[in-house]
Coordinates of C-alpha atoms in Angstrom, one line a residue:
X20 CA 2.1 15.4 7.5
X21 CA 5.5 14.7 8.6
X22 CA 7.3 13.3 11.6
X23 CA 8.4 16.4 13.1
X24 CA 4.7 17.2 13.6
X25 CA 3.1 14.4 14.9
X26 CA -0.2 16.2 15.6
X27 CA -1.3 14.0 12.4
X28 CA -1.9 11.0 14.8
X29 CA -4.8 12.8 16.7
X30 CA -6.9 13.7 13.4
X31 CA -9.0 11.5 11.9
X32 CA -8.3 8.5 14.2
X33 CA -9.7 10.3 17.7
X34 CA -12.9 11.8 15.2
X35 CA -13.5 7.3 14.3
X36 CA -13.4 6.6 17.2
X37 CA -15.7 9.0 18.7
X38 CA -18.3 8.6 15.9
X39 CA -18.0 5.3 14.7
X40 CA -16.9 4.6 10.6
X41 CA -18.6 5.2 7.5
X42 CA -18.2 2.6 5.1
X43 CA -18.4 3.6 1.5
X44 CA -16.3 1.4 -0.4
X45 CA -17.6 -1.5 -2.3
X46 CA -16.0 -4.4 -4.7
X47 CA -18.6 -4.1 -7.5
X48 CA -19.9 -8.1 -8.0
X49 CA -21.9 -9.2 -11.3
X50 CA -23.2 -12.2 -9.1
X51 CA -25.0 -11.8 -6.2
X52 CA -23.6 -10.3 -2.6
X53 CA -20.7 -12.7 -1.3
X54 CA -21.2 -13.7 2.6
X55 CA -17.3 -14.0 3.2
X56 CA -14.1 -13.3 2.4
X57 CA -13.0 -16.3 1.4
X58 CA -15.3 -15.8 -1.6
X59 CA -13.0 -13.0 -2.3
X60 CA -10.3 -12.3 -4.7
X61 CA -7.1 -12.2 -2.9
X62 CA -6.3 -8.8 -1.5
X63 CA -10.7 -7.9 -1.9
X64 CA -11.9 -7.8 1.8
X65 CA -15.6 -7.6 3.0
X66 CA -14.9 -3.9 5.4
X67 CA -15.5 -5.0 9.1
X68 CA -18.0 -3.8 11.3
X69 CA -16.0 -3.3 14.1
X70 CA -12.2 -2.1 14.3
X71 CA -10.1 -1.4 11.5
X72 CA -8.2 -4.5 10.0
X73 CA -9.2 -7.1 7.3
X74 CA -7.2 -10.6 6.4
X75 CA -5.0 -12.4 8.1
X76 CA -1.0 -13.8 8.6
X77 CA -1.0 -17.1 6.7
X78 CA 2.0 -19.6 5.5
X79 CA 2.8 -21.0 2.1
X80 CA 5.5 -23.9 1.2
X81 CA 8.0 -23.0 -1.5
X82 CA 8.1 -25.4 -4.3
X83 CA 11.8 -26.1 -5.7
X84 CA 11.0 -23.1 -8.4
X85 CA 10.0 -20.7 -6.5
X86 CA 11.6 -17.4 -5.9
X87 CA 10.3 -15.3 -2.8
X88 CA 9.4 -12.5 -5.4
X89 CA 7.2 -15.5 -7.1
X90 CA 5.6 -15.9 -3.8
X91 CA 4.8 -12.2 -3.2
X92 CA 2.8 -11.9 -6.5
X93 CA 1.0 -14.8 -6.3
X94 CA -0.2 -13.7 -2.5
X95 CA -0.8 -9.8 -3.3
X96 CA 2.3 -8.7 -1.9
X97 CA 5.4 -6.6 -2.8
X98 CA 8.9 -6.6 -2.5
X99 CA 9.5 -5.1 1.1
X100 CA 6.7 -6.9 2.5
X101 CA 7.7 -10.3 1.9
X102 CA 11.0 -9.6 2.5
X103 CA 10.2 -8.0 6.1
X104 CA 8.0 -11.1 6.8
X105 CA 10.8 -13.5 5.9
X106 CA 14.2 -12.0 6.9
X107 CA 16.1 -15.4 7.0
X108 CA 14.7 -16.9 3.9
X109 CA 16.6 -16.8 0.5
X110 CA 15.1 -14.0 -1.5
X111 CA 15.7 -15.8 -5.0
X112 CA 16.2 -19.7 -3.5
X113 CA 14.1 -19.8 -0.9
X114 CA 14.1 -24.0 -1.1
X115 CA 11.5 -26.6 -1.6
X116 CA 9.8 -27.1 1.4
X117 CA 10.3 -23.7 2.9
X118 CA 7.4 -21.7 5.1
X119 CA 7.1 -18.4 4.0
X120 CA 4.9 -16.5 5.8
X121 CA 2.6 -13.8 3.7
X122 CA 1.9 -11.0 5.4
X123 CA -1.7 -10.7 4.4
X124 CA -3.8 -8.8 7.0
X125 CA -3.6 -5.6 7.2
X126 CA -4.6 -2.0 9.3
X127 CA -7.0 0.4 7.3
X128 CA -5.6 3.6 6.6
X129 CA -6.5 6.4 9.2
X130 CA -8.7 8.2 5.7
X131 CA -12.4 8.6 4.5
X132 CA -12.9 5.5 3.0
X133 CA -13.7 6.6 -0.2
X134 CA -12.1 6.4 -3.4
X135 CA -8.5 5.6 -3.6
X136 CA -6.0 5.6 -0.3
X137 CA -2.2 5.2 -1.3
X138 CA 0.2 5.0 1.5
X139 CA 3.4 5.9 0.2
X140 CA 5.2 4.5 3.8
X141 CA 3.7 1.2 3.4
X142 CA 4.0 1.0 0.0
X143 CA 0.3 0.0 -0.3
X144 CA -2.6 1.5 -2.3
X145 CA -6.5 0.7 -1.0
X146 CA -9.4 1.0 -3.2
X147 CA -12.7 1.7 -1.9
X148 CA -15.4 1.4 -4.8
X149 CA -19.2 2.5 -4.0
X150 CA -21.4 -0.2 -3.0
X151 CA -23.8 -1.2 -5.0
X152 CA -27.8 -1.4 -4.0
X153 CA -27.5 -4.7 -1.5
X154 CA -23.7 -5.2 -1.4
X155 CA -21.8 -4.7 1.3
X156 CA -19.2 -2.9 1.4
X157 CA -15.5 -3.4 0.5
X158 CA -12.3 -2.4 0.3
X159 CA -9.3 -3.9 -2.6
X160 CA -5.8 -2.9 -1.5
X161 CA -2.5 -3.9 -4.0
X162 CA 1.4 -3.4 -3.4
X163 CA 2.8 -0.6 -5.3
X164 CA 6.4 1.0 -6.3
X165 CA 6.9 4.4 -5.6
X166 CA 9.1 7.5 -5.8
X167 CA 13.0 6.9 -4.8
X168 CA 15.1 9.3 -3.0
X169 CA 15.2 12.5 -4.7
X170 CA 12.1 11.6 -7.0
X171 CA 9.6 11.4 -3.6
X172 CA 5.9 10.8 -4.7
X173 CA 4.0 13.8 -4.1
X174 CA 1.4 13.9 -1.1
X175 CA -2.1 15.4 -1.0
X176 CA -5.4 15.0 -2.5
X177 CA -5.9 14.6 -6.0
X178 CA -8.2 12.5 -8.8
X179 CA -8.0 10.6 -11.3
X180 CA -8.4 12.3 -14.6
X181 CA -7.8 10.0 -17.8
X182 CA -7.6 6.4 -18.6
X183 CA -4.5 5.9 -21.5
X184 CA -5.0 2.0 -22.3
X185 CA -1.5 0.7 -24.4
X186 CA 0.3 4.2 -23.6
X187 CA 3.0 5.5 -25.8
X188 CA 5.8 6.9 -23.0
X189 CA 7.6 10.0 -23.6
X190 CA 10.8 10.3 -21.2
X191 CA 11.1 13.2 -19.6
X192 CA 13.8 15.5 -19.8
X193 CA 15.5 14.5 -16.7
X194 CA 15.8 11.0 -18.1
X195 CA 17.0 11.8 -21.5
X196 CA 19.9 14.4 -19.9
X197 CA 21.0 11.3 -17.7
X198 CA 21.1 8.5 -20.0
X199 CA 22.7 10.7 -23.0
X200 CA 25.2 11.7 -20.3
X201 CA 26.1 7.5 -20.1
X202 CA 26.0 7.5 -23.9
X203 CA 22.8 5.8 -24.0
X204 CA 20.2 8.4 -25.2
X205 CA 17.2 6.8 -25.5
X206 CA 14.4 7.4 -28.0
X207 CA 12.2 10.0 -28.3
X208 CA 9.0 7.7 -27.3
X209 CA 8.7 4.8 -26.7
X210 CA 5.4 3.1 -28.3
X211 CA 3.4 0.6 -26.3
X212 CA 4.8 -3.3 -25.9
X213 CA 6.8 -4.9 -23.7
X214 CA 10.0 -2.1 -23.7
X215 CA 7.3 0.4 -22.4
X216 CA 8.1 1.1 -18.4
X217 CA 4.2 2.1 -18.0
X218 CA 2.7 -1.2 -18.9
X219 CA -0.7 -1.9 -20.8
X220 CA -2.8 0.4 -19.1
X221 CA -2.2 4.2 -17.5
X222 CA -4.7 6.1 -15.2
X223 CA -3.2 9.7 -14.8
X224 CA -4.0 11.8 -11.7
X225 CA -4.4 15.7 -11.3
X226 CA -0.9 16.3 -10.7
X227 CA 0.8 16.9 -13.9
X228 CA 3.2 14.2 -14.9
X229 CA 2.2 12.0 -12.3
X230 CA -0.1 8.6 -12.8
X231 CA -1.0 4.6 -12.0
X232 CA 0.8 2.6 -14.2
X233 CA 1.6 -1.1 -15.0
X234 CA 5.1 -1.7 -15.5
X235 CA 7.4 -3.9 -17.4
X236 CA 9.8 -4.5 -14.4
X237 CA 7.3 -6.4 -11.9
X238 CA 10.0 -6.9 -9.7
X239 CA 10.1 -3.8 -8.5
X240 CA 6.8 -3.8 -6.9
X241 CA 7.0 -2.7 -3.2
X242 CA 9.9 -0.7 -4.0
X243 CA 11.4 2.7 -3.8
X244 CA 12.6 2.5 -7.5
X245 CA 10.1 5.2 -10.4
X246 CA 10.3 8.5 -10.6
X247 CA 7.4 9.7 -8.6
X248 CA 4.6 7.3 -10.3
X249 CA 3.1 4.5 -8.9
X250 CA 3.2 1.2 -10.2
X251 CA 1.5 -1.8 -9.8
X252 CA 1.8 -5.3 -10.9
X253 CA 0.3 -6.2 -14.2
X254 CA -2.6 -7.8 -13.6
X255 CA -3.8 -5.5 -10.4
X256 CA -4.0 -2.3 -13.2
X257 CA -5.8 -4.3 -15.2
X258 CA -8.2 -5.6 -12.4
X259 CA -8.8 -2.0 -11.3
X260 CA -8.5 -0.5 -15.0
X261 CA -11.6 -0.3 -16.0
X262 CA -13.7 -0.3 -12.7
X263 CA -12.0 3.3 -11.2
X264 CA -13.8 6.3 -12.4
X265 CA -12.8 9.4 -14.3
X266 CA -12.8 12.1 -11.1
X267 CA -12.0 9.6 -8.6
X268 CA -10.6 11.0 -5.3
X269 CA -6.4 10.0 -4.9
X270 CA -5.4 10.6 -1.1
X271 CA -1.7 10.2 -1.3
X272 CA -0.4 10.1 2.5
X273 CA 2.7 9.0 4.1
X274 CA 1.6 7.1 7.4
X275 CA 4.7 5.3 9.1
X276 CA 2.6 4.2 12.1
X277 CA -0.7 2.6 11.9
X278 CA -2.7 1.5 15.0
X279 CA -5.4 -1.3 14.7
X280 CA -8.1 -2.2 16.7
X281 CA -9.5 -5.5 16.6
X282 CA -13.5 -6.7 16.0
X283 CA -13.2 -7.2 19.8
X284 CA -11.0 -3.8 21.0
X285 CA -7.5 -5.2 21.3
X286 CA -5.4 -2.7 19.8
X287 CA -2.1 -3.6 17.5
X288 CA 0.7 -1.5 16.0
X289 CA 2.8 -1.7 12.9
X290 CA 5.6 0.7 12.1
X291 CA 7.6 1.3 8.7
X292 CA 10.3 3.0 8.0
X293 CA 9.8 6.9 7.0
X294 CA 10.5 7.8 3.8
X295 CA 12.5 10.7 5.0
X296 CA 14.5 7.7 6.9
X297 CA 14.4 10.2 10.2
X298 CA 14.3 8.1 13.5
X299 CA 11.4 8.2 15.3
X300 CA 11.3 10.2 18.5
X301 CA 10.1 10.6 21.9
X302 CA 7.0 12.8 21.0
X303 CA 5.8 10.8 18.5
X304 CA 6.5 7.8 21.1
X305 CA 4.4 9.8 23.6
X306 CA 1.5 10.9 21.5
X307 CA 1.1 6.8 19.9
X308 CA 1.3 5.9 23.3
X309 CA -1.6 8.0 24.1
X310 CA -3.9 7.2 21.8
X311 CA -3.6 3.7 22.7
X312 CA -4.2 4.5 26.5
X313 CA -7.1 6.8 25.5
X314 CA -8.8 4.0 22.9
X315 CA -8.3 0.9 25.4
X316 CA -9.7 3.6 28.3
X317 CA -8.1 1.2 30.9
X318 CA -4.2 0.7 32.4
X319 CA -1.6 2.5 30.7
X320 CA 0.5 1.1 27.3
X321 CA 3.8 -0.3 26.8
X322 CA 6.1 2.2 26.3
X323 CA 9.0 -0.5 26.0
X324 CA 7.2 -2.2 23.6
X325 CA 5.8 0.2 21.4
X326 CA 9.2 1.9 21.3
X327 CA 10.8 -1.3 20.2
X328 CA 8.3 -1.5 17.7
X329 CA 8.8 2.5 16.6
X330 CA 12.6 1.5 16.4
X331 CA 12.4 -1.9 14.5
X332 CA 10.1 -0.3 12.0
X333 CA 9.5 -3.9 10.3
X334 CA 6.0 -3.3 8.9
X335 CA 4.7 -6.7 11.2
X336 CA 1.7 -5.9 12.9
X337 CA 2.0 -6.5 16.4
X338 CA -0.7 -7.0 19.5
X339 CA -0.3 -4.6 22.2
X340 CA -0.3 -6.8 25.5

């Protein structure tokens, strides 16, 4: 799937759209099924029946503490995002009394909900756990860090394999050759606590040397910044820790255009920059603006619009007028 061949647009989306969507995702619940979201932990979202977003924008005012990063993990979102929502706002003062605006809706990835979705683009993982007997079903979704340049995270199906709570880490070789090259080898392992990069808990996937990991440098969520591995903020590992199978499907995809449709058919767009950092061009203009045509069924789009979105690329999800 890559920008050059933007036949990816047409796949699943067009097959939704023509047959409706399969819900199979549910938040498991000791209690007994919750009527709303509000009810929800943040970032847990009840899966609508029509369209394809969850959430919504909302505003919070700083306190005279507060860092924007602060914000972000207290409201389920990463580094990017936040920042993107807030361009003119102090990332490490953003002032008492300050609205910040927290991205929270978002657009469902264009996947089978089933199992776990990571969009590497949007630097986003959703979680889709089967419903129990008279729940309905549900979808959790958490910022992440990914691969940086040269250390891309790997795309394709895969599963989870193992569960490693307190891991021991064991630095690759690429990592020991570069830091004894600064005169800083480092050990040999480095046992679990709070000088341990992978955090409390591990869940490794079916690619070797790749896995879900806490981290000791929460900062860094929503982030271009590991080695391949995704990351997550303390507390969301832990929250899905336990609760994610052995043999759970991982569909790692890189999706820097989503298209949403709302409960009552108006359609919305949201773009984010590529991790191959290529601009997007006119056939990939054409073929978005296409499947918006084809879903609305009536006028045609706006290509000066949606362009302007392509080209901003600021992860905002913006209605189509």
């Amino acid at each position: 799937m890559t920008l050059t061949d933007p036949s990816w647009l047409f796949q699943p989306l067009k097959q939704r759209l023509a047959g409706g969507v399969v819900a199979l995702g549910a938040w498991l619940m000791t209690a007994s099924a919750i009527a709303n979201d509000t009810e929800l932990p943040k970032g847990h979202f009840l899966l609508p029946e029509s369209g394809n977003m969850v959430g919504e924008v909302y505003t919070v005012t700083a306190s005279e503490e507060d860092t924007l990063l602060d914000i972000a993990r207290a409201h389920n979102v990463g580094y990017e995002e936040i920042r993107m929502a807030n361009p003119d706002v102090s990332l490490w003062v953003p002032g008492e009394g300050t609205e910040v605006t927290i991205p929270g809706q978002f657009i469902l990835p264009d996947e089978p909900r089933t199992g776990i979705v990571i969009n590497v683009a949007e630097l986003r993982m959703y979680y889709y756990p089967e419903a129990e007997d008279g729940h309905a079903p549900r979808v959790e979704t958490y910022p992440i860090g990914i691969g940086r340049d040269a250390y891309n995270t790997p795309l394709g199906i895969t599963e989870t394999t193992m569960r490693l709570e307190n891991p021991a880490w064991y630095p690759p070789e690429s990592i020991r050759r570069e830091a004894a090259e600064r005169g800083d080898p480092p050990p040999a392992v480095v046992p679990p606590g709070p000088d341990n990069p992978l955090g409390q808990y591990a869940i490794l996937l079916d690619i070797p040397g790749y896995l879900i990991h806490g981290t000791n440098q929460p900062d860094g969520i929503g982030m271009r910044a590991s080695r391949g591995c995704i990351r997550m903020y303390p507390e969301d590992i832990e929250s899905v820790f336990w609760r994610v199978p052995v043999g759970t499907q991982v569909s790692i995809i890189d999706a820097p255009i989503k298209l949403g449709w709302g409960a009552d058919g108006e359609a919305y767009i949201q773009a984010f920059t590529a991790t191959d950092e290529q601009a997007f061009g006119m056939e990939t203009l054409l073929n978005v603006v296409s499947l918006i045509e084809e879903h609305k069924g009536e006028g045609r789009a706006n290509y000066e619009q949606v362009s302007r979105v392509l080209e901003e690329a600021s992860g905002q999800i913006v209605p189509l007028s």
